[in-house]
PDB file of C-alpha atoms in Angstrom:
ATOM      1  CA  MET V   9     -15.194  44.833  43.260  1.00 75.00           C
ATOM      2  CA  ASP V  10     -12.939  44.770  40.808  1.00 77.00           C
ATOM      3  CA  LEU V  11     -12.944  45.711  37.373  1.00 82.00           C
ATOM      4  CA  LEU V  12     -10.307  43.176  37.073  1.00 78.00           C
ATOM      5  CA  THR V  13     -12.030  40.410  38.865  1.00 83.00           C
ATOM      6  CA  LEU V  14     -14.860  39.066  36.417  1.00 85.00           C
ATOM      7  CA  ASP V  15     -16.365  36.907  39.452  1.00 88.00           C
ATOM      8  CA  SER V  16     -16.557  40.062  42.014  1.00 88.00           C
ATOM      9  CA  LEU V  17     -19.135  41.850  39.627  1.00 92.00           C
ATOM     10  CA  PRO V  18     -22.555  42.779  39.764  1.00 92.00           C
ATOM     11  CA  PRO V  19     -23.868  39.543  37.506  1.00 93.00           C
ATOM     12  CA  GLN V  20     -26.122  42.251  35.423  1.00 92.00           C
ATOM     13  CA  LEU V  21     -22.731  43.753  33.855  1.00 93.00           C
ATOM     14  CA  ARG V  22     -20.955  40.545  34.234  1.00 93.00           C
ATOM     15  CA  GLN V  23     -23.384  38.781  31.645  1.00 94.00           C
ATOM     16  CA  LEU V  24     -22.269  41.734  29.374  1.00 96.00           C
ATOM     17  CA  ILE V  25     -18.717  41.742  29.337  1.00 95.00           C
ATOM     18  CA  SER V  26     -17.229  39.855  26.005  1.00 96.00           C
ATOM     19  CA  TYR V  27     -13.783  39.413  25.211  1.00 96.00           C
ATOM     20  CA  ARG V  28     -12.283  40.554  21.819  1.00 97.00           C
ATOM     21  CA  ASP V  29      -8.434  38.820  20.188  1.00 98.00           C
ATOM     22  CA  LEU V  30      -6.017  41.114  18.342  1.00 98.00           C
ATOM     23  CA  GLU V  31      -3.720  40.004  16.378  1.00 98.00           C
ATOM     24  CA  PRO V  32      -0.405  42.679  15.908  1.00 96.00           C
ATOM     25  CA  GLY V  33      -1.187  45.335  14.021  1.00 95.00           C
ATOM     26  CA  GLU V  34      -4.949  44.705  14.436  1.00 97.00           C
ATOM     27  CA  VAL V  35      -7.345  47.976  15.387  1.00 97.00           C
ATOM     28  CA  LEU V  36      -9.443  47.817  18.312  1.00 98.00           C
ATOM     29  CA  PHE V  37     -10.999  51.491  17.526  1.00 97.00           C
ATOM     30  CA  GLN V  38     -10.050  53.825  15.142  1.00 96.00           C
ATOM     31  CA  GLN V  39      -9.648  57.797  15.982  1.00 94.00           C
ATOM     32  CA  GLY V  40     -13.238  59.104  15.662  1.00 94.00           C
ATOM     33  CA  ASP V  41     -15.515  55.879  16.304  1.00 97.00           C
ATOM     34  CA  GLU V  42     -18.330  55.799  18.426  1.00 97.00           C
ATOM     35  CA  ALA V  43     -17.377  55.516  21.558  1.00 97.00           C
ATOM     36  CA  ILE V  44     -19.671  52.174  22.668  1.00 96.00           C
ATOM     37  CA  ALA V  45     -17.405  50.412  25.452  1.00 97.00           C
ATOM     38  CA  PHE V  46     -14.334  50.427  27.493  1.00 95.00           C
ATOM     39  CA  PHE V  47     -11.780  48.224  27.230  1.00 97.00           C
ATOM     40  CA  VAL V  48      -9.421  46.617  29.880  1.00 95.00           C
ATOM     41  CA  VAL V  49      -6.205  44.307  28.491  1.00 95.00           C
ATOM     42  CA  GLU V  50      -6.015  41.258  29.602  1.00 94.00           C
ATOM     43  CA  THR V  51      -2.973  39.694  27.984  1.00 95.00           C
ATOM     44  CA  GLY V  52      -1.115  41.487  25.483  1.00 95.00           C
ATOM     45  CA  ARG V  53      -0.192  45.344  24.565  1.00 94.00           C
ATOM     46  CA  VAL V  54      -2.299  47.966  23.158  1.00 96.00           C
ATOM     47  CA  ARG V  55      -0.649  51.388  21.840  1.00 93.00           C
ATOM     48  CA  LEU V  56      -3.040  54.575  21.998  1.00 94.00           C
ATOM     49  CA  VAL V  57      -1.988  56.569  18.446  1.00 92.00           C
ATOM     50  CA  ARG V  58      -3.378  59.797  17.611  1.00 90.00           C
ATOM     51  CA  TYR V  59      -3.505  60.835  14.065  1.00 83.00           C
ATOM     52  CA  SER V  60      -2.701  64.965  13.142  1.00 79.00           C
ATOM     53  CA  SER V  61      -4.639  66.337  10.298  1.00 79.00           C
ATOM     54  CA  ASP V  62      -1.428  66.140   7.974  1.00 80.00           C
ATOM     55  CA  GLY V  63      -1.099  62.303   9.072  1.00 76.00           C
ATOM     56  CA  LYS V  64       1.370  62.090  11.377  1.00 80.00           C
ATOM     57  CA  GLU V  65       0.945  59.637  13.996  1.00 80.00           C
ATOM     58  CA  VAL V  66       1.514  60.388  17.514  1.00 82.00           C
ATOM     59  CA  THR V  67       1.539  57.880  20.805  1.00 81.00           C
ATOM     60  CA  PHE V  68       0.672  58.493  23.796  1.00 80.00           C
ATOM     61  CA  GLN V  69      -0.020  55.157  25.950  1.00 85.00           C
ATOM     62  CA  ILE V  70       0.970  51.536  25.931  1.00 89.00           C
ATOM     63  CA  THR V  71      -1.614  49.909  27.322  1.00 92.00           C
ATOM     64  CA  ARG V  72      -0.339  46.644  28.940  1.00 90.00           C
ATOM     65  CA  SER V  73      -1.825  43.376  30.123  1.00 91.00           C
ATOM     66  CA  GLY V  74      -4.150  43.752  33.467  1.00 90.00           C
ATOM     67  CA  GLU V  75      -4.356  47.659  32.533  1.00 91.00           C
ATOM     68  CA  SER V  76      -7.515  49.944  30.687  1.00 93.00           C
ATOM     69  CA  LEU V  77      -7.974  51.766  28.403  1.00 94.00           C
ATOM     70  CA  ALA V  78     -10.720  54.166  26.554  1.00 93.00           C
ATOM     71  CA  GLU V  79     -12.192  55.475  30.102  1.00 93.00           C
ATOM     72  CA  ILE V  80     -13.176  58.553  27.765  1.00 92.00           C
ATOM     73  CA  ALA V  81     -15.716  56.389  26.096  1.00 93.00           C
ATOM     74  CA  LEU V  82     -17.682  56.731  29.901  1.00 94.00           C
ATOM     75  CA  PHE V  83     -18.484  60.418  29.427  1.00 92.00           C
ATOM     76  CA  SER V  84     -17.605  60.978  25.179  1.00 95.00           C
ATOM     77  CA  ASN V  85     -19.410  59.929  21.907  1.00 96.00           C
ATOM     78  CA  ASN V  86     -16.375  59.635  19.319  1.00 96.00           C
ATOM     79  CA  TYR V  87     -12.840  57.920  20.396  1.00 96.00           C
ATOM     80  CA  PRO V  88     -10.615  60.901  20.627  1.00 94.00           C
ATOM     81  CA  CYS V  89      -7.564  58.052  19.403  1.00 94.00           C
ATOM     82  CA  ALA V  90      -7.033  54.740  18.207  1.00 96.00           C
ATOM     83  CA  ALA V  91      -5.991  51.464  19.808  1.00 97.00           C
ATOM     84  CA  VAL V  92      -4.049  49.222  18.193  1.00 96.00           C
ATOM     85  CA  ALA V  93      -2.427  46.090  19.440  1.00 97.00           C
ATOM     86  CA  GLU V  94       1.273  45.015  19.454  1.00 93.00           C
ATOM     87  CA  VAL V  95       1.300  42.316  19.893  1.00 94.00           C
ATOM     88  CA  ALA V  96      -1.223  39.464  19.999  1.00 97.00           C
ATOM     89  CA  SER V  97      -3.738  40.553  22.870  1.00 97.00           C
ATOM     90  CA  ARG V  98      -6.765  39.635  24.345  1.00 97.00           C
ATOM     91  CA  VAL V  99      -8.836  42.300  26.106  1.00 97.00           C
ATOM     92  CA  ILE V 100     -12.295  42.414  28.085  1.00 96.00           C
ATOM     93  CA  VAL V 101     -14.924  44.763  26.567  1.00 97.00           C
ATOM     94  CA  TYR V 102     -16.994  46.187  29.191  1.00 96.00           C
ATOM     95  CA  PRO V 103     -20.142  47.837  27.190  1.00 97.00           C
ATOM     96  CA  LYS V 104     -20.818  51.355  27.845  1.00 96.00           C
ATOM     97  CA  GLN V 105     -24.138  51.504  29.030  1.00 96.00           C
ATOM     98  CA  PRO V 106     -24.460  49.406  31.457  1.00 96.00           C
ATOM     99  CA  LEU V 107     -21.174  50.284  33.178  1.00 96.00           C
ATOM    100  CA  LEU V 108     -22.116  53.428  33.683  1.00 96.00           C
ATOM    101  CA  SER V 109     -25.384  51.853  35.471  1.00 96.00           C
ATOM    102  CA  ALA V 110     -22.966  49.767  37.487  1.00 95.00           C
ATOM    103  CA  LEU V 111     -20.687  52.618  38.533  1.00 95.00           C
ATOM    104  CA  HIS V 112     -23.863  54.439  39.285  1.00 95.00           C
ATOM    105  CA  ASN V 113     -25.490  51.291  41.575  1.00 95.00           C
ATOM    106  CA  TYR V 114     -22.227  50.493  43.354  1.00 94.00           C
ATOM    107  CA  PRO V 115     -20.334  52.252  45.330  1.00 94.00           C
ATOM    108  CA  ASP V 116     -17.077  49.869  45.863  1.00 93.00           C
ATOM    109  CA  LEU V 117     -16.902  49.192  42.208  1.00 93.00           C
ATOM    110  CA  ALA V 118     -17.096  53.453  40.866  1.00 94.00           C
ATOM    111  CA  GLU V 119     -14.504  53.478  43.936  1.00 93.00           C
ATOM    112  CA  ASP V 120     -12.313  51.233  42.095  1.00 92.00           C
ATOM    113  CA  PHE V 121     -12.680  52.976  39.322  1.00 92.00           C
ATOM    114  CA  MET V 122     -11.378  56.399  40.340  1.00 93.00           C
ATOM    115  CA  ALA V 123      -8.616  54.928  42.304  1.00 92.00           C
ATOM    116  CA  MET V 124      -7.542  53.051  38.500  1.00 90.00           C
ATOM    117  CA  LEU V 125      -7.905  56.537  37.145  1.00 91.00           C
ATOM    118  CA  ILE V 126      -5.890  58.205  39.642  1.00 93.00           C
ATOM    119  CA  GLY V 127      -3.304  55.914  39.032  1.00 88.00           C
ATOM    120  CA  LYS V 128      -3.234  56.465  35.545  1.00 87.00           C
ATOM    121  CA  ILE V 129      -2.859  60.501  36.460  1.00 90.00           C
ATOM    122  CA  HIS V 130      -0.173  60.013  38.407  1.00 88.00           C
ATOM    123  CA  ASP V 131       1.643  57.948  35.171  1.00 85.00           C
ATOM    124  CA  LEU V 132       0.600  61.096  32.958  1.00 84.00           C
ATOM    125  CA  LYS V 133       2.136  63.367  36.061  1.00 89.00           C
ATOM    126  CA  VAL V 134       5.781  61.032  36.189  1.00 88.00           C
ATOM    127  CA  ARG V 135       6.104  61.430  32.169  1.00 83.00           C
ATOM    128  CA  LEU V 136       5.423  64.730  31.856  1.00 86.00           C
ATOM    129  CA  GLU V 137       7.978  65.597  34.613  1.00 91.00           C
ATOM    130  CA  LEU V 138      10.613  63.133  32.863  1.00 90.00           C
ATOM    131  CA  GLN V 139      10.277  65.744  29.507  1.00 85.00           C
ATOM    132  CA  HIS V 140      11.921  68.539  32.019  1.00 90.00           C
ATOM    133  CA  ILE V 141      15.244  66.848  32.912  1.00 94.00           C
ATOM    134  CA  ARG V 142      16.932  67.876  30.137  1.00 93.00           C
ATOM    135  CA  ALA V 143      20.042  65.524  30.834  1.00 96.00           C
ATOM    136  CA  ALA V 144      19.942  62.737  28.948  1.00 95.00           C
ATOM    137  CA  HIS V 145      21.287  60.302  31.131  1.00 95.00           C
ATOM    138  CA  GLU V 146      19.916  61.485  33.746  1.00 95.00           C
ATOM    139  CA  ARG V 147      15.973  61.506  32.547  1.00 95.00           C
ATOM    140  CA  VAL V 148      16.489  58.198  31.438  1.00 95.00           C
ATOM    141  CA  LEU V 149      18.172  56.716  35.099  1.00 94.00           C
ATOM    142  CA  ARG V 150      14.634  58.178  36.596  1.00 93.00           C
ATOM    143  CA  TYR V 151      12.594  56.641  33.937  1.00 93.00           C
ATOM    144  CA  LEU V 152      14.465  53.339  34.960  1.00 93.00           C
ATOM    145  CA  ARG V 153      13.874  53.707  38.550  1.00 90.00           C
ATOM    146  CA  TYR V 154      10.290  54.190  37.929  1.00 89.00           C
ATOM    147  CA  VAL V 155       9.686  51.698  35.768  1.00 86.00           C
ATOM    148  CA  ALA V 156      11.310  48.743  37.412  1.00 86.00           C
ATOM    149  CA  ASP V 157       9.402  45.965  39.514  1.00 76.00           C
ATOM    150  CA  PRO V 158      10.586  46.353  43.193  1.00 72.00           C
ATOM    151  CA  THR V 159      10.193  42.599  44.123  1.00 72.00           C
ATOM    152  CA  GLU V 160      12.794  42.169  41.297  1.00 72.00           C
ATOM    153  CA  GLN V 161      15.766  43.831  42.945  1.00 72.00           C
ATOM    154  CA  ALA V 162      15.349  46.542  40.522  1.00 88.00           C
ATOM    155  CA  VAL V 163      14.823  44.869  37.721  1.00 90.00           C
ATOM    156  CA  VAL V 164      13.979  46.733  34.487  1.00 91.00           C
ATOM    157  CA  THR V 165      13.228  44.388  31.644  1.00 88.00           C
ATOM    158  CA  PHE V 166      12.817  45.959  27.890  1.00 85.00           C
ATOM    159  CA  ASP V 167       8.628  44.391  26.073  1.00 81.00           C
ATOM    160  CA  ARG V 168       9.002  46.710  23.658  1.00 83.00           C
ATOM    161  CA  PRO V 169      11.611  48.124  20.575  1.00 85.00           C
ATOM    162  CA  LEU V 170      14.170  50.425  22.502  1.00 88.00           C
ATOM    163  CA  LYS V 171      13.328  53.277  19.896  1.00 87.00           C
ATOM    164  CA  ASP V 172       9.467  52.890  21.365  1.00 84.00           C
ATOM    165  CA  ILE V 173      11.235  53.362  24.824  1.00 88.00           C
ATOM    166  CA  ALA V 174      13.009  56.267  23.396  1.00 90.00           C
ATOM    167  CA  ALA V 175       9.923  58.106  21.987  1.00 82.00           C
ATOM    168  CA  ASP V 176       7.789  57.522  25.211  1.00 82.00           C
ATOM    169  CA  ILE V 177      10.615  59.702  27.398  1.00 88.00           C
ATOM    170  CA  GLY V 178      11.326  62.562  24.268  1.00 87.00           C
ATOM    171  CA  LEU V 179      14.222  61.073  23.001  1.00 91.00           C
ATOM    172  CA  THR V 180      16.059  59.320  19.789  1.00 92.00           C
ATOM    173  CA  PRO V 181      17.278  56.213  19.778  1.00 93.00           C
ATOM    174  CA  GLU V 182      20.759  57.400  19.228  1.00 95.00           C
ATOM    175  CA  THR V 183      20.530  58.933  22.374  1.00 96.00           C
ATOM    176  CA  LEU V 184      18.596  56.638  24.541  1.00 95.00           C
ATOM    177  CA  SER V 185      21.264  54.024  23.351  1.00 94.00           C
ATOM    178  CA  ARG V 186      24.274  57.015  24.919  1.00 96.00           C
ATOM    179  CA  ALA V 187      22.274  57.646  27.978  1.00 96.00           C
ATOM    180  CA  LEU V 188      21.928  53.833  28.580  1.00 95.00           C
ATOM    181  CA  THR V 189      26.356  53.329  27.652  1.00 95.00           C
ATOM    182  CA  ARG V 190      26.893  56.619  30.200  1.00 96.00           C
ATOM    183  CA  LEU V 191      24.827  54.431  33.111  1.00 95.00           C
ATOM    184  CA  GLU V 192      26.489  51.582  32.739  1.00 95.00           C
ATOM    185  CA  ARG V 193      29.915  53.061  32.528  1.00 95.00           C
ATOM    186  CA  GLU V 194      29.482  55.226  35.328  1.00 95.00           C
ATOM    187  CA  GLY V 195      28.364  52.077  37.629  1.00 94.00           C
ATOM    188  CA  LYS V 196      24.599  53.098  38.024  1.00 94.00           C
ATOM    189  CA  ILE V 197      22.967  50.078  35.436  1.00 94.00           C
ATOM    190  CA  ARG V 198      24.221  46.986  34.604  1.00 93.00           C
ATOM    191  CA  ARG V 199      22.451  45.819  31.164  1.00 91.00           C
ATOM    192  CA  SER V 200      22.247  42.247  29.201  1.00 85.00           C
ATOM    193  CA  ARG V 201      19.929  41.641  25.908  1.00 78.00           C
ATOM    194  CA  LEU V 202      16.313  42.565  27.298  1.00 81.00           C
ATOM    195  CA  GLN V 203      17.051  43.394  31.184  1.00 90.00           C
ATOM    196  CA  ILE V 204      18.770  46.560  32.924  1.00 93.00           C
ATOM    197  CA  LEU V 205      19.851  45.979  36.912  1.00 92.00           C
ATOM    198  CA  LEU V 206      19.741  49.240  38.672  1.00 92.00           C
ATOM    199  CA  GLN V 207      22.343  49.704  41.287  1.00 86.00           C
ATOM    200  CA  ASN V 208      22.016  51.958  44.431  1.00 71.00           C
ATOM    201  CA  SER V 209      18.050  52.072  42.285  1.00 48.00           C
ATOM    202  CA  SER V 210      16.518  53.720  46.219  1.00 47.00           C
ATOM    203  CA  ALA V 211      19.338  56.395  46.096  1.00 41.00           C
ATOM    204  CA  ALA V 212      17.778  60.065  44.520  1.00 39.00           C
TER     205      ALA V 212
END
């Protein structure tokens, strides 16, 4: 069973799944709302943000097509963050209690869910490691190698503004731009407007 392949799900769960279409900037749920569902992004991109007591907004995850969000809803009464569509998006909505019951009754589905969570933990681990690389150009190169598509000759396609990518890896947009210029000058990357081709990407 696979949460991303709806036809493979138990009929009683599949019948309760719904969809929600979001316009750019539309809120899927607010921080503190009652946690009533788990979601998978079918198309588009959804940003998870937290708001501090002084109103500061902190982005801590970008969820893309085929990825899940709000797993914590299954084990919490409230969402600890807000979810906002960055672009026009469509999400699959899995109601909380029916999904919990299906995970309890179908080991294959529970295993798929655990594998998905492990993947997210690995992603978080990599991002934390990036924060400890002090040299900006080395941090950027490690990030590019991590997100590159190996099936496309180590190509990275930027689908978000550079300022957002910079924030993801703890740099200012200006520092990111300088780091990319240095990597290009050193022959480690080639750039076009929206894509980067890694050179010798298998190197450590």
